[in-house]
Coordinates of C-alpha atoms in Angstrom, one line a residue:
R124 CA -33.3 -50.1 19.5
R125 CA -30.4 -48.7 21.4
R126 CA -28.4 -45.8 20.1
P127 CA -24.6 -46.3 20.0
Q128 CA -22.7 -44.3 22.6
I129 CA -20.8 -41.4 21.1
L130 CA -18.2 -39.4 23.0
T131 CA -19.3 -35.8 23.2
V132 CA -17.6 -32.6 24.4
G133 CA -19.7 -32.8 27.6
F134 CA -18.6 -36.3 28.6
H135 CA -21.9 -36.7 30.6
T136 CA -21.5 -40.3 31.7
K137 CA -19.1 -42.1 34.0
R138 CA -18.3 -44.5 31.3
R139 CA -17.1 -41.7 28.9
R140 CA -15.0 -40.2 31.7
A141 CA -13.4 -43.7 32.3
L142 CA -12.6 -44.1 28.7
L143 CA -10.8 -40.8 28.5
S144 CA -9.1 -41.0 31.8
R145 CA -6.6 -43.4 30.3
W146 CA -4.8 -40.6 28.6
N147 CA -3.1 -37.5 30.1
F148 CA -4.2 -34.8 27.7
K149 CA -1.9 -32.3 29.4
T150 CA 1.0 -34.0 27.7
V151 CA -0.5 -33.5 24.1
K152 CA 2.2 -31.9 21.9
G153 CA 2.0 -31.4 18.2
D154 CA -0.1 -33.3 15.7
I155 CA -1.7 -36.2 17.7
L156 CA -4.0 -37.2 14.9
A157 CA -1.1 -38.0 12.7
G158 CA -2.1 -40.4 9.9
V159 CA -5.9 -40.2 10.5
Y160 CA -6.5 -39.5 6.8
D161 CA -4.3 -42.4 5.8
K162 CA -5.7 -45.0 8.1
Y163 CA -9.3 -44.2 8.9
L164 CA -10.8 -41.9 6.3
D165 CA -12.7 -43.5 3.4
V166 CA -10.2 -44.0 0.6
A167 CA -12.6 -43.0 -2.2
K168 CA -13.4 -39.8 -0.3
R169 CA -9.8 -38.9 0.1
R170 CA -9.1 -39.5 -3.6
A171 CA -12.0 -37.5 -4.7
L172 CA -10.9 -34.5 -2.7
G173 CA -7.2 -35.1 -3.2
E174 CA -6.5 -35.3 0.5
V175 CA -3.1 -36.6 1.7
Y176 CA -1.6 -36.5 5.1
T177 CA 1.6 -34.5 5.5
R178 CA 4.3 -35.6 8.0
P179 CA 4.7 -33.1 10.9
E180 CA 8.5 -33.0 10.4
I181 CA 8.0 -31.9 6.8
C182 CA 5.5 -29.3 7.8
R183 CA 8.0 -27.9 10.4
Y184 CA 10.7 -27.8 7.7
M185 CA 8.5 -25.9 5.3
L186 CA 7.5 -23.4 7.9
A187 CA 11.1 -22.9 8.8
R188 CA 12.0 -22.3 5.1
C189 CA 9.3 -19.7 5.0
N190 CA 10.9 -18.0 8.0
A191 CA 7.6 -18.1 9.9
K192 CA 8.0 -15.7 12.8
P193 CA 5.8 -15.0 15.9
A194 CA 4.3 -11.9 14.5
D195 CA 3.6 -13.4 11.0
T196 CA 0.2 -14.5 9.8
V197 CA 0.1 -18.0 8.5
L198 CA -2.5 -19.6 6.2
D199 CA -3.0 -23.2 5.1
P200 CA -5.8 -23.1 2.5
A201 CA -6.1 -26.9 2.3
C202 CA -5.5 -27.7 5.9
G203 CA -6.8 -31.2 6.2
S204 CA -6.3 -32.3 9.9
G205 CA -4.4 -29.2 10.5
T206 CA -0.8 -30.4 10.7
F207 CA 0.8 -27.2 9.4
L208 CA -1.3 -25.1 11.7
V209 CA -0.8 -27.3 14.8
E210 CA 3.0 -27.3 14.3
H211 CA 3.2 -23.6 14.0
L212 CA 0.9 -23.1 17.0
H213 CA 3.0 -25.5 19.1
E214 CA 6.1 -23.6 18.3
Q215 CA 4.6 -20.3 19.4
L216 CA 3.2 -21.9 22.6
E217 CA 6.6 -23.3 23.4
R218 CA 8.1 -19.8 23.0
L219 CA 5.5 -18.4 25.4
R220 CA 6.1 -21.1 27.9
S221 CA 9.9 -20.6 27.9
S222 CA 9.4 -16.9 28.5
N223 CA 6.8 -17.6 31.2
A224 CA 4.2 -15.6 29.2
L225 CA 1.6 -18.3 28.6
N226 CA -1.6 -16.5 29.4
V227 CA -5.0 -15.9 27.7
E228 CA -4.2 -12.6 26.1
A229 CA -0.9 -13.9 24.6
V230 CA -2.6 -17.1 23.3
Q231 CA -5.4 -15.0 21.8
S232 CA -2.7 -13.0 19.9
V233 CA -1.2 -16.2 18.6
L234 CA -4.4 -17.7 17.5
Q235 CA -5.5 -14.6 15.6
R236 CA -2.4 -15.1 13.3
I237 CA -3.1 -18.7 12.3
Y238 CA -5.7 -19.5 9.6
G239 CA -7.0 -22.6 7.9
L240 CA -9.4 -23.5 5.2
D241 CA -10.7 -26.9 3.9
I242 CA -13.5 -28.0 1.7
N243 CA -14.1 -31.1 4.0
P244 CA -16.2 -30.2 7.1
F245 CA -14.8 -33.2 8.9
S246 CA -11.2 -32.0 8.3
V247 CA -12.2 -28.6 9.7
V248 CA -13.5 -30.3 12.9
L249 CA -10.3 -32.3 13.3
S250 CA -8.2 -29.2 12.8
Q251 CA -10.2 -27.2 15.3
I252 CA -9.9 -30.1 17.9
Q253 CA -6.2 -30.3 17.4
M254 CA -5.7 -26.6 17.9
L255 CA -7.8 -26.7 21.1
W256 CA -5.8 -29.7 22.5
Q257 CA -2.6 -27.6 22.2
L258 CA -4.1 -25.0 24.6
L259 CA -4.8 -27.3 27.5
D260 CA -1.9 -25.9 29.5
V261 CA -3.8 -22.6 29.6
F262 CA -6.6 -24.3 31.5
A263 CA -4.4 -26.0 34.1
Y264 CA -5.1 -25.1 37.8
L265 CA -8.2 -23.1 36.9
T266 CA -11.5 -23.5 38.6
P267 CA -14.5 -24.8 36.6
D268 CA -15.9 -21.3 36.2
E269 CA -12.4 -19.9 35.1
Q270 CA -12.1 -22.8 32.6
K271 CA -15.5 -21.8 31.1
N272 CA -14.5 -18.2 30.8
T273 CA -11.1 -19.1 29.3
A274 CA -12.8 -21.3 26.8
K275 CA -15.2 -18.5 25.8
A276 CA -12.2 -16.3 25.4
L277 CA -10.1 -18.6 23.3
I278 CA -12.3 -20.8 21.1
P279 CA -13.7 -18.0 19.0
H280 CA -10.1 -17.2 18.0
I281 CA -9.4 -20.5 16.4
M282 CA -9.5 -19.3 12.8
I283 CA -10.3 -22.5 10.8
E284 CA -13.3 -22.6 8.5
G285 CA -14.5 -24.7 5.7
G286 CA -17.2 -26.8 4.0
H287 CA -16.7 -24.6 0.9
T288 CA -14.0 -24.5 -1.7
S289 CA -11.0 -22.4 -0.8
L290 CA -10.6 -21.5 -4.5
D291 CA -13.8 -19.4 -4.6
A292 CA -12.4 -16.0 -5.7
Y293 CA -15.4 -14.0 -4.6
D294 CA -14.8 -11.8 -7.7
Q295 CA -11.5 -10.9 -6.3
P296 CA -9.1 -10.1 -9.1
M297 CA -6.0 -12.3 -9.4
E298 CA -3.4 -9.6 -9.2
A299 CA -1.3 -7.9 -6.5
Q300 CA -3.5 -6.4 -3.8
G301 CA -2.8 -3.7 -1.2
E302 CA -2.7 -4.8 2.4
R303 CA -6.2 -5.5 3.7
E304 CA -7.7 -5.6 7.2
L305 CA -9.5 -8.9 8.0
D306 CA -13.1 -8.5 9.2
L307 CA -13.5 -11.8 10.9
G308 CA -17.0 -11.2 12.3
Q309 CA -16.0 -12.5 15.7
A310 CA -18.9 -10.8 17.5
D311 CA -21.4 -13.0 15.6
S312 CA -19.0 -16.0 15.5
G313 CA -18.7 -15.6 11.8
G314 CA -22.3 -16.5 11.3
A315 CA -23.3 -13.9 8.7
K316 CA -23.7 -15.4 5.3
F317 CA -22.4 -14.4 1.9
S318 CA -22.8 -15.8 -1.6
G319 CA -19.8 -17.7 -3.0
A320 CA -19.2 -19.9 -6.0
F321 CA -22.3 -21.7 -7.3
G322 CA -24.4 -19.4 -5.2
T323 CA -23.5 -21.2 -2.1
Q324 CA -24.0 -19.5 1.2
V325 CA -20.7 -19.2 3.2
R326 CA -19.9 -17.9 6.6
R327 CA -18.7 -14.3 6.9
R328 CA -15.4 -15.4 8.6
L329 CA -14.7 -18.0 5.9
K330 CA -15.0 -15.4 3.2
A331 CA -12.8 -13.0 5.2
I332 CA -10.1 -15.7 5.6
A333 CA -10.3 -16.7 1.9
T334 CA -9.9 -13.0 0.8
G335 CA -7.2 -12.0 3.2
E336 CA -3.4 -11.5 2.9
Y337 CA -0.7 -13.4 4.8
D338 CA 3.0 -13.4 5.6
V339 CA 3.3 -17.2 5.1
V340 CA 1.1 -19.5 3.0
V341 CA 1.9 -23.3 3.3
A342 CA 0.0 -26.2 1.8
N343 CA 0.0 -29.7 0.5
P344 CA -2.8 -28.9 -1.9
P345 CA -5.1 -31.5 -3.6
Y346 CA -3.9 -33.1 -6.8
V347 CA -7.2 -33.3 -8.8
R348 CA -7.7 -32.5 -12.4
A349 CA -10.1 -29.5 -12.6
H350 CA -12.0 -30.9 -15.5
R351 CA -13.4 -33.5 -13.2
L352 CA -15.1 -30.8 -11.2
A353 CA -18.0 -28.6 -12.1
L354 CA -16.3 -25.3 -12.0
D355 CA -18.6 -22.4 -12.6
E356 CA -17.9 -19.6 -15.1
R357 CA -16.9 -17.1 -12.4
T358 CA -14.1 -19.5 -11.2
K359 CA -12.9 -20.3 -14.8
K360 CA -12.7 -16.6 -15.5
A361 CA -10.9 -15.8 -12.2
Y362 CA -8.2 -18.4 -13.0
G363 CA -8.2 -17.9 -16.7
R364 CA -4.5 -17.1 -16.7
I365 CA -3.5 -20.6 -15.9
M366 CA -6.5 -22.6 -17.3
F367 CA -4.5 -24.8 -19.8
G368 CA -5.8 -28.2 -20.9
Q369 CA -6.5 -30.5 -18.0
V370 CA -5.2 -28.1 -15.3
D371 CA -4.8 -29.6 -11.9
L372 CA -6.2 -27.9 -8.7
Y373 CA -2.7 -27.6 -7.1
C374 CA -1.9 -25.1 -9.9
M375 CA -5.0 -23.1 -9.0
F376 CA -4.0 -23.2 -5.3
L377 CA -0.4 -22.0 -5.9
Y378 CA -1.6 -19.3 -8.4
R379 CA -4.1 -18.0 -5.8
A380 CA -1.4 -18.0 -3.1
L381 CA 1.0 -15.9 -5.2
R382 CA -1.6 -13.5 -6.6
T383 CA -3.9 -12.8 -3.6
W384 CA -3.0 -14.6 -0.4
L385 CA 0.7 -13.7 -0.1
K386 CA 1.8 -10.3 1.2
P387 CA 4.6 -8.5 -0.6
G388 CA 7.8 -10.0 0.7
G389 CA 6.0 -13.0 2.2
R390 CA 6.9 -16.6 1.5
T391 CA 5.0 -19.6 0.4
A392 CA 5.9 -23.3 0.4
F393 CA 3.9 -26.0 -1.5
I394 CA 4.3 -29.7 -2.0
I395 CA 3.4 -30.2 -5.7
P396 CA 4.0 -32.8 -8.4
I397 CA 7.3 -32.5 -10.2
A398 CA 5.2 -32.4 -13.5
V399 CA 4.8 -28.6 -12.8
L400 CA 8.2 -28.2 -14.4
E401 CA 7.2 -29.5 -17.8
A402 CA 3.6 -30.6 -18.1
G403 CA 1.5 -28.8 -20.7
Y404 CA -1.3 -28.1 -18.3
A405 CA 1.1 -26.2 -16.1
E406 CA 2.3 -23.9 -18.8
G407 CA 0.2 -20.9 -17.5
L408 CA 1.4 -21.5 -14.0
R409 CA 5.1 -21.6 -15.1
G410 CA 4.6 -18.2 -16.7
V411 CA 3.3 -16.9 -13.3
L412 CA 6.2 -18.5 -11.4
A413 CA 8.7 -16.8 -13.6
E414 CA 7.7 -13.5 -11.9
Y415 CA 8.6 -14.6 -8.3
K416 CA 11.8 -15.3 -6.4
I417 CA 12.5 -19.0 -6.0
I418 CA 14.0 -19.7 -2.6
E419 CA 14.3 -23.5 -2.7
L420 CA 13.4 -26.7 -4.6
V421 CA 13.4 -30.1 -2.7
D422 CA 13.2 -33.3 -4.8
L423 CA 11.3 -35.9 -2.8
E424 CA 11.3 -38.7 -5.4
A425 CA 13.6 -41.0 -3.5
L426 CA 11.4 -40.7 -0.4
R427 CA 8.1 -41.1 -2.2
K428 CA 6.9 -44.2 -0.5
L429 CA 8.1 -43.0 2.9
T430 CA 6.6 -39.5 2.5
F431 CA 3.1 -39.8 1.2
R432 CA 1.2 -43.0 1.5
G433 CA -0.7 -43.9 -1.6
V434 CA 0.6 -41.0 -3.7
K435 CA 2.0 -42.3 -7.0
K436 CA 3.2 -38.9 -8.4
Q437 CA 6.7 -37.7 -7.9
T438 CA 6.7 -34.5 -5.8
I439 CA 8.8 -31.6 -4.9
I440 CA 8.7 -28.8 -2.3
I441 CA 8.8 -25.4 -3.8
V442 CA 9.5 -22.3 -1.7
L443 CA 8.8 -18.9 -3.2
E444 CA 9.0 -15.3 -2.1
N445 CA 6.7 -12.5 -3.2
T446 CA 9.5 -10.4 -4.6
P447 CA 10.5 -9.9 -8.2
A448 CA 12.8 -12.5 -9.7
T449 CA 16.3 -11.7 -10.9
D450 CA 18.7 -13.7 -13.0
D451 CA 21.2 -13.7 -10.1
D452 CA 18.9 -15.1 -7.4
L453 CA 20.5 -18.0 -5.7
V454 CA 18.2 -21.0 -5.6
T455 CA 18.9 -23.8 -3.0
M456 CA 18.5 -27.3 -4.5
R457 CA 18.1 -30.3 -2.3
I458 CA 17.9 -34.0 -3.3
A459 CA 16.3 -35.9 -0.4
G460 CA 17.6 -39.4 -0.4
T461 CA 17.3 -42.3 2.0
E462 CA 20.0 -40.6 4.2
C463 CA 17.2 -38.3 5.3
Y464 CA 15.1 -41.1 6.8
D465 CA 15.7 -42.6 10.2
S466 CA 13.9 -45.9 10.4
A467 CA 14.4 -46.2 14.1
T468 CA 12.3 -43.1 14.8
D469 CA 10.4 -43.1 11.5
R470 CA 11.4 -39.5 10.9
I471 CA 12.5 -37.5 7.9
D472 CA 15.1 -34.8 8.2
L473 CA 15.3 -32.8 5.0
N474 CA 18.2 -30.8 6.4
L475 CA 20.4 -33.9 5.6
A476 CA 19.5 -33.8 1.9
T477 CA 22.2 -33.3 -0.6
T478 CA 22.3 -29.5 -1.1
S479 CA 23.7 -27.1 -3.6
Q480 CA 23.0 -23.6 -4.8
I481 CA 22.6 -22.4 -8.3
K482 CA 21.9 -19.0 -9.9
R483 CA 18.4 -18.8 -11.3
K484 CA 19.7 -18.0 -14.8
H485 CA 21.4 -21.3 -14.9
L486 CA 18.5 -23.1 -13.4
L487 CA 15.6 -21.9 -15.4
V488 CA 15.3 -22.5 -19.1
E489 CA 12.3 -21.7 -21.3
S490 CA 10.7 -25.2 -20.9
Y491 CA 10.7 -24.8 -17.2
F492 CA 9.6 -21.5 -15.7
G493 CA 9.7 -19.3 -18.7
A494 CA 13.1 -17.7 -18.4
V495 CA 15.1 -17.6 -21.6
A496 CA 18.8 -18.5 -21.2
D497 CA 21.4 -16.3 -22.9
D498 CA 23.0 -17.7 -26.0
D499 CA 26.3 -18.1 -24.3
E500 CA 24.8 -19.9 -21.4
A501 CA 22.4 -22.2 -23.3
D502 CA 24.6 -25.2 -22.6
G503 CA 25.0 -24.4 -19.0
G504 CA 23.7 -26.5 -16.0
A505 CA 20.0 -26.3 -16.5
A506 CA 18.2 -28.5 -14.1

């Protein structure tokens, strides 16, 4: 019985070389696996894990609203095929190219600032491959030996790990932490094991990423009711502040981002259901959000069918900063309508959305994020 031919990294046969020779991988830019989740991954598997593909242009917009800079560390704790990470890497590589500074050392420095986690091992592999494809320019004009040495120098610095829940708290308290140094275990390729939730053994580097602090945290987290999962008592205790009713996993991801992943002054951008504003299960999370500065809210309802295939929930983008909230904070409000969509290019530009600004004290009433309006402002323009 013949085994089916499978393309491997080595490409040992002429047939495999011929198949791949049709494409010029040196021209690869950005997320080239766009839509893999939507088109090829098992639908039941995606729904169970809450996995949804995020458009590259939306990822770029969210990174921009987080003011992601070259020296910033960026985390996507539910990275899927890696679109957020790939888009940020692509921007940084373009910066190096434009300044004629694209070399191994500079690329290492960029890679060491980009981190991803995902519970699905296949998603992790896709993300790692995509990151590697962005680096092909570095290998141009090198001899075979130089290519091998360059690969050895760069591949260990692709900081994407998974196969284990990103929500494992590792007994880390959900409160503001001091700045921590990441021990990524590069010498042993992150192979050392540590116990996580449910007694699962996890890689040393995975734990280091999951317990680190970052300048920017971006995500389109899974929308899955936590009661459907067998959460252990350690996890329930760690997230006790927000465990209301049938709490959704996206609440846990955003809570974790604010409490432990995000550095003081850092920014986070999440795509979450609009139900966070009023659902009973999100009551605990709203109490937490009341403590943080809201930078922007983007209503994606009118673009729902164009934005996320198969997602029935109405969604928003929320951008927050890890600084204390004040009543006079200006919050940018965007309503993304069909004017943001270009059918000719199949692109969404959220910069074209209807935009306004409102002071937080007029935006937030008790039923939303916990702030109580003054008596003389109770009839004001609460959103």
